[in-house]
PDB file of C-alpha atoms in Angstrom:
ATOM      1  CA  UNK L 245      97.567 139.680 161.791  1.00  0.00           C
ATOM      2  CA  UNK L 246     100.917 138.399 160.538  1.00  0.00           C
ATOM      3  CA  UNK L 247     101.441 139.560 157.106  1.00  0.00           C
ATOM      4  CA  UNK L 248     104.867 137.922 156.598  1.00  0.00           C
ATOM      5  CA  UNK L 249     106.289 134.708 157.257  1.00  0.00           C
ATOM      6  CA  UNK L 250     109.157 133.049 155.464  1.00  0.00           C
ATOM      7  CA  UNK L 251     110.575 129.774 156.187  1.00  0.00           C
ATOM      8  CA  UNK L 252     114.168 129.839 157.837  1.00  0.00           C
ATOM      9  CA  UNK L 253     113.986 133.526 158.309  1.00  0.00           C
ATOM     10  CA  UNK L 254     112.949 135.918 160.470  1.00  0.00           C
ATOM     11  CA  UNK L 255     111.273 139.252 159.125  1.00  0.00           C
ATOM     12  CA  UNK L 256     111.086 142.530 161.309  1.00  0.00           C
ATOM     13  CA  UNK L 257     111.394 146.106 161.561  1.00  0.00           C
ATOM     14  CA  UNK L 258     109.526 146.857 158.403  1.00  0.00           C
ATOM     15  CA  UNK L 259     109.708 150.179 156.303  1.00  0.00           C
ATOM     16  CA  UNK L 260     106.781 150.850 154.159  1.00  0.00           C
ATOM     17  CA  UNK L 261     106.458 153.605 151.494  1.00  0.00           C
ATOM     18  CA  UNK L 262     104.525 154.370 148.535  1.00  0.00           C
ATOM     19  CA  UNK L 263     105.536 153.983 144.748  1.00  0.00           C
ATOM     20  CA  UNK L 264     105.994 157.279 142.965  1.00  0.00           C
ATOM     21  CA  UNK L 265     102.443 157.050 141.342  1.00  0.00           C
ATOM     22  CA  UNK L 266     101.199 156.230 144.855  1.00  0.00           C
ATOM     23  CA  UNK L 267      99.326 153.088 143.660  1.00  0.00           C
ATOM     24  CA  UNK L 268     101.640 150.319 145.218  1.00  0.00           C
ATOM     25  CA  UNK L 269     103.149 149.905 148.802  1.00  0.00           C
ATOM     26  CA  UNK L 270     106.682 148.488 149.216  1.00  0.00           C
ATOM     27  CA  UNK L 271     107.558 146.942 152.791  1.00  0.00           C
ATOM     28  CA  UNK L 272     111.497 146.503 153.151  1.00  0.00           C
ATOM     29  CA  UNK L 273     112.061 144.147 156.133  1.00  0.00           C
ATOM     30  CA  UNK L 274     115.106 143.347 158.181  1.00  0.00           C
ATOM     31  CA  UNK L 275     115.829 139.448 157.918  1.00  0.00           C
ATOM     32  CA  UNK L 276     117.009 138.756 161.633  1.00  0.00           C
ATOM     33  CA  UNK L 277     119.100 135.614 161.077  1.00  0.00           C
ATOM     34  CA  UNK L 278     121.225 137.564 158.943  1.00  0.00           C
ATOM     35  CA  UNK L 279     121.935 134.509 156.857  1.00  0.00           C
ATOM     36  CA  UNK L 280     121.031 135.977 153.617  1.00  0.00           C
ATOM     37  CA  UNK L 281     119.459 139.366 152.144  1.00  0.00           C
ATOM     38  CA  UNK L 282     116.729 141.529 153.635  1.00  0.00           C
ATOM     39  CA  UNK L 283     113.019 140.954 152.391  1.00  0.00           C
ATOM     40  CA  UNK L 284     110.594 142.933 150.374  1.00  0.00           C
ATOM     41  CA  UNK L 285     107.105 142.790 149.732  1.00  0.00           C
ATOM     42  CA  UNK L 286     104.375 144.576 147.819  1.00  0.00           C
ATOM     43  CA  UNK L 287     100.808 145.559 148.320  1.00  0.00           C
ATOM     44  CA  UNK L 288      98.524 147.098 145.637  1.00  0.00           C
ATOM     45  CA  UNK L 289      95.267 147.188 147.875  1.00  0.00           C
ATOM     46  CA  UNK L 290      96.354 149.717 150.772  1.00  0.00           C
ATOM     47  CA  UNK L 291      97.973 146.927 152.636  1.00  0.00           C
ATOM     48  CA  UNK L 292      94.835 144.578 152.821  1.00  0.00           C
ATOM     49  CA  UNK L 293      97.197 141.808 151.195  1.00  0.00           C
ATOM     50  CA  UNK L 294     100.888 141.480 150.445  1.00  0.00           C
ATOM     51  CA  UNK L 295     102.782 139.785 147.991  1.00  0.00           C
ATOM     52  CA  UNK L 296     104.912 136.833 148.967  1.00  0.00           C
ATOM     53  CA  UNK L 297     108.011 138.124 150.711  1.00  0.00           C
ATOM     54  CA  UNK L 298     111.142 137.730 148.541  1.00  0.00           C
ATOM     55  CA  UNK L 299     114.866 138.887 149.042  1.00  0.00           C
ATOM     56  CA  UNK L 300     115.909 142.430 148.224  1.00  0.00           C
ATOM     57  CA  UNK L 301     118.684 143.342 145.849  1.00  0.00           C
ATOM     58  CA  UNK L 302     122.008 142.606 147.834  1.00  0.00           C
ATOM     59  CA  UNK L 303     122.585 146.520 148.050  1.00  0.00           C
ATOM     60  CA  UNK L 304     119.331 146.989 150.104  1.00  0.00           C
ATOM     61  CA  UNK L 305     120.221 144.148 152.429  1.00  0.00           C
ATOM     62  CA  UNK L 306     120.451 145.560 156.173  1.00  0.00           C
ATOM     63  CA  UNK L 307     118.527 146.420 159.018  1.00  0.00           C
ATOM     64  CA  UNK L 308     116.417 149.201 160.201  1.00  0.00           C
ATOM     65  CA  UNK L 309     115.617 150.893 156.875  1.00  0.00           C
ATOM     66  CA  UNK L 310     114.266 154.299 156.460  1.00  0.00           C
ATOM     67  CA  UNK L 311     114.154 156.668 153.567  1.00  0.00           C
ATOM     68  CA  UNK L 312     112.729 159.407 151.393  1.00  0.00           C
ATOM     69  CA  UNK L 313     112.334 160.590 147.577  1.00  0.00           C
ATOM     70  CA  UNK L 314     115.014 163.050 146.557  1.00  0.00           C
ATOM     71  CA  UNK L 315     113.875 166.043 144.689  1.00  0.00           C
ATOM     72  CA  UNK L 316     114.631 164.246 141.560  1.00  0.00           C
ATOM     73  CA  UNK L 317     112.295 161.260 142.384  1.00  0.00           C
ATOM     74  CA  UNK L 318     115.152 158.764 143.306  1.00  0.00           C
ATOM     75  CA  UNK L 319     114.880 157.110 146.759  1.00  0.00           C
ATOM     76  CA  UNK L 320     117.341 157.349 149.355  1.00  0.00           C
ATOM     77  CA  UNK L 321     117.207 154.797 151.784  1.00  0.00           C
ATOM     78  CA  UNK L 322     119.636 154.629 154.940  1.00  0.00           C
ATOM     79  CA  UNK L 323     120.230 151.653 156.950  1.00  0.00           C
ATOM     80  CA  UNK L 324     122.546 149.443 158.956  1.00  0.00           C
ATOM     81  CA  UNK L 325     124.696 147.490 156.196  1.00  0.00           C
ATOM     82  CA  UNK L 326     124.450 143.600 156.597  1.00  0.00           C
ATOM     83  CA  UNK L 327     124.836 142.720 153.242  1.00  0.00           C
ATOM     84  CA  UNK L 328     126.457 139.238 152.801  1.00  0.00           C
ATOM     85  CA  UNK L 329     130.134 139.695 152.371  1.00  0.00           C
ATOM     86  CA  UNK L 330     129.836 143.503 152.456  1.00  0.00           C
ATOM     87  CA  UNK L 331     132.872 145.788 152.805  1.00  0.00           C
ATOM     88  CA  UNK L 332     130.810 147.910 154.851  1.00  0.00           C
ATOM     89  CA  UNK L 333     128.848 145.815 157.058  1.00  0.00           C
ATOM     90  CA  UNK L 334     127.955 146.810 160.147  1.00  0.00           C
ATOM     91  CA  UNK L 335     128.319 150.560 159.193  1.00  0.00           C
ATOM     92  CA  UNK L 336     125.448 153.302 158.477  1.00  0.00           C
ATOM     93  CA  UNK L 337     125.063 153.443 154.531  1.00  0.00           C
ATOM     94  CA  UNK L 338     122.269 154.772 152.161  1.00  0.00           C
ATOM     95  CA  UNK L 339     121.079 153.105 148.909  1.00  0.00           C
ATOM     96  CA  UNK L 340     120.123 155.210 146.304  1.00  0.00           C
ATOM     97  CA  UNK L 341     118.060 154.174 143.443  1.00  0.00           C
ATOM     98  CA  UNK L 342     114.609 154.311 141.641  1.00  0.00           C
ATOM     99  CA  UNK L 343     111.450 152.416 142.888  1.00  0.00           C
ATOM    100  CA  UNK L 344     111.364 150.566 139.789  1.00  0.00           C
ATOM    101  CA  UNK L 345     115.114 149.252 140.488  1.00  0.00           C
ATOM    102  CA  UNK L 346     113.545 147.586 143.984  1.00  0.00           C
ATOM    103  CA  UNK L 347     110.327 146.318 142.464  1.00  0.00           C
ATOM    104  CA  UNK L 348     112.579 144.686 139.316  1.00  0.00           C
ATOM    105  CA  UNK L 349     115.090 143.527 141.991  1.00  0.00           C
ATOM    106  CA  UNK L 350     117.843 145.589 140.313  1.00  0.00           C
ATOM    107  CA  UNK L 351     120.810 146.935 142.380  1.00  0.00           C
ATOM    108  CA  UNK L 352     119.989 150.567 141.988  1.00  0.00           C
ATOM    109  CA  UNK L 353     122.293 153.560 141.231  1.00  0.00           C
ATOM    110  CA  UNK L 354     125.025 153.295 144.287  1.00  0.00           C
ATOM    111  CA  UNK L 355     125.380 152.624 148.003  1.00  0.00           C
ATOM    112  CA  UNK L 356     127.078 155.289 150.057  1.00  0.00           C
ATOM    113  CA  UNK L 357     128.843 154.871 153.394  1.00  0.00           C
ATOM    114  CA  UNK L 358     127.529 157.453 155.567  1.00  0.00           C
ATOM    115  CA  UNK L 359     129.270 156.844 158.888  1.00  0.00           C
ATOM    116  CA  UNK L 360     131.617 154.304 160.343  1.00  0.00           C
ATOM    117  CA  UNK L 361     130.822 152.406 163.263  1.00  0.00           C
ATOM    118  CA  UNK L 362     133.365 151.891 165.955  1.00  0.00           C
ATOM    119  CA  UNK L 363     131.331 149.243 167.611  1.00  0.00           C
ATOM    120  CA  UNK L 364     130.729 146.270 165.297  1.00  0.00           C
ATOM    121  CA  UNK L 365     127.490 146.528 163.920  1.00  0.00           C
ATOM    122  CA  UNK L 366     125.887 148.471 166.753  1.00  0.00           C
ATOM    123  CA  UNK L 367     124.481 150.984 165.109  1.00  0.00           C
ATOM    124  CA  UNK L 368     121.000 151.857 163.283  1.00  0.00           C
ATOM    125  CA  UNK L 369     117.408 152.959 163.972  1.00  0.00           C
ATOM    126  CA  UNK L 370     117.672 156.090 161.547  1.00  0.00           C
ATOM    127  CA  UNK L 371     115.671 159.042 160.719  1.00  0.00           C
ATOM    128  CA  UNK L 372     115.826 160.389 157.177  1.00  0.00           C
ATOM    129  CA  UNK L 373     114.206 163.682 156.300  1.00  0.00           C
ATOM    130  CA  UNK L 374     114.309 165.886 153.204  1.00  0.00           C
ATOM    131  CA  UNK L 375     114.822 169.581 153.876  1.00  0.00           C
ATOM    132  CA  UNK L 376     113.014 172.226 151.569  1.00  0.00           C
ATOM    133  CA  UNK L 377     116.359 172.865 150.095  1.00  0.00           C
ATOM    134  CA  UNK L 378     116.791 169.515 148.755  1.00  0.00           C
ATOM    135  CA  UNK L 379     119.317 168.583 151.479  1.00  0.00           C
ATOM    136  CA  UNK L 380     118.761 164.905 152.915  1.00  0.00           C
ATOM    137  CA  UNK L 381     119.608 164.608 156.582  1.00  0.00           C
ATOM    138  CA  UNK L 382     120.173 161.003 157.998  1.00  0.00           C
ATOM    139  CA  UNK L 383     120.462 160.565 161.714  1.00  0.00           C
ATOM    140  CA  UNK L 384     121.274 157.535 163.575  1.00  0.00           C
ATOM    141  CA  UNK L 385     123.022 156.344 166.890  1.00  0.00           C
ATOM    142  CA  UNK L 386     126.476 155.191 166.344  1.00  0.00           C
ATOM    143  CA  UNK L 387     129.520 155.209 167.913  1.00  0.00           C
ATOM    144  CA  UNK L 388     131.618 157.219 165.638  1.00  0.00           C
ATOM    145  CA  UNK L 389     135.159 157.554 167.485  1.00  0.00           C
ATOM    146  CA  UNK L 390     137.585 155.123 168.662  1.00  0.00           C
ATOM    147  CA  UNK L 391     138.100 154.869 172.354  1.00  0.00           C
ATOM    148  CA  UNK L 392     136.347 155.046 175.555  1.00  0.00           C
ATOM    149  CA  UNK L 393     133.517 157.299 174.103  1.00  0.00           C
ATOM    150  CA  UNK L 394     129.999 155.910 174.206  1.00  0.00           C
ATOM    151  CA  UNK L 395     127.392 156.024 171.186  1.00  0.00           C
ATOM    152  CA  UNK L 396     126.136 159.428 170.174  1.00  0.00           C
ATOM    153  CA  UNK L 397     123.257 160.362 168.286  1.00  0.00           C
ATOM    154  CA  UNK L 398     124.830 161.748 165.013  1.00  0.00           C
ATOM    155  CA  UNK L 399     123.231 163.487 161.794  1.00  0.00           C
ATOM    156  CA  UNK L 400     124.927 163.581 158.274  1.00  0.00           C
ATOM    157  CA  UNK L 401     123.363 165.991 155.612  1.00  0.00           C
ATOM    158  CA  UNK L 402     124.183 165.985 152.033  1.00  0.00           C
ATOM    159  CA  UNK L 403     122.482 166.580 148.639  1.00  0.00           C
ATOM    160  CA  UNK L 404     121.874 164.194 145.951  1.00  0.00           C
ATOM    161  CA  UNK L 405     124.132 166.075 143.611  1.00  0.00           C
ATOM    162  CA  UNK L 406     126.852 165.610 145.896  1.00  0.00           C
ATOM    163  CA  UNK L 407     126.401 161.669 145.592  1.00  0.00           C
ATOM    164  CA  UNK L 408     126.279 162.171 141.921  1.00  0.00           C
ATOM    165  CA  UNK L 409     129.374 163.918 141.862  1.00  0.00           C
ATOM    166  CA  UNK L 410     131.084 161.152 143.377  1.00  0.00           C
ATOM    167  CA  UNK L 411     129.893 158.645 140.919  1.00  0.00           C
ATOM    168  CA  UNK L 412     131.365 158.173 137.292  1.00  0.00           C
ATOM    169  CA  UNK L 413     128.028 157.949 135.385  1.00  0.00           C
ATOM    170  CA  UNK L 414     124.308 159.257 136.574  1.00  0.00           C
ATOM    171  CA  UNK L 415     121.709 156.820 135.854  1.00  0.00           C
ATOM    172  CA  UNK L 416     118.698 158.128 134.781  1.00  0.00           C
ATOM    173  CA  UNK L 417     115.188 157.828 136.758  1.00  0.00           C
ATOM    174  CA  UNK L 418     112.264 156.861 134.645  1.00  0.00           C
TER     175      UNK L 418
END
């Protein structure tokens, strides 16, 4: 069954996760023509039907989304950045924000460049895990060094408080 078709766009590589209350599914999708933003759609009936796909907020535009809820309820979603005119396009980034930010099309709290790709936009297919102590581990394949070295599988780890410490103001999550 095809659940998402969008004229002049090619949705693929879905990442589906639940709202904090468990009553809704959100599906983030890569937009494979890379002519605009990524796509999102929602289901309130356990994926029997979906809303019409719409553009994500700019900060969530990318490929191969994967994420977790941080201990404080914020989402941390890692992906290959493909946002139009982004200074980190092609690199491995994470978006931090509330589920309601996605639902309302708001930008979220921040985006963080996790790893630099030395192979253009050839990175991604991440895994993201939340460890019992609150550490978030984001793993991807990436060419993280200049030179003849090939791609490697690389993990980076952080706590959400470390991200907060880099920001001028922490947003409250409702």
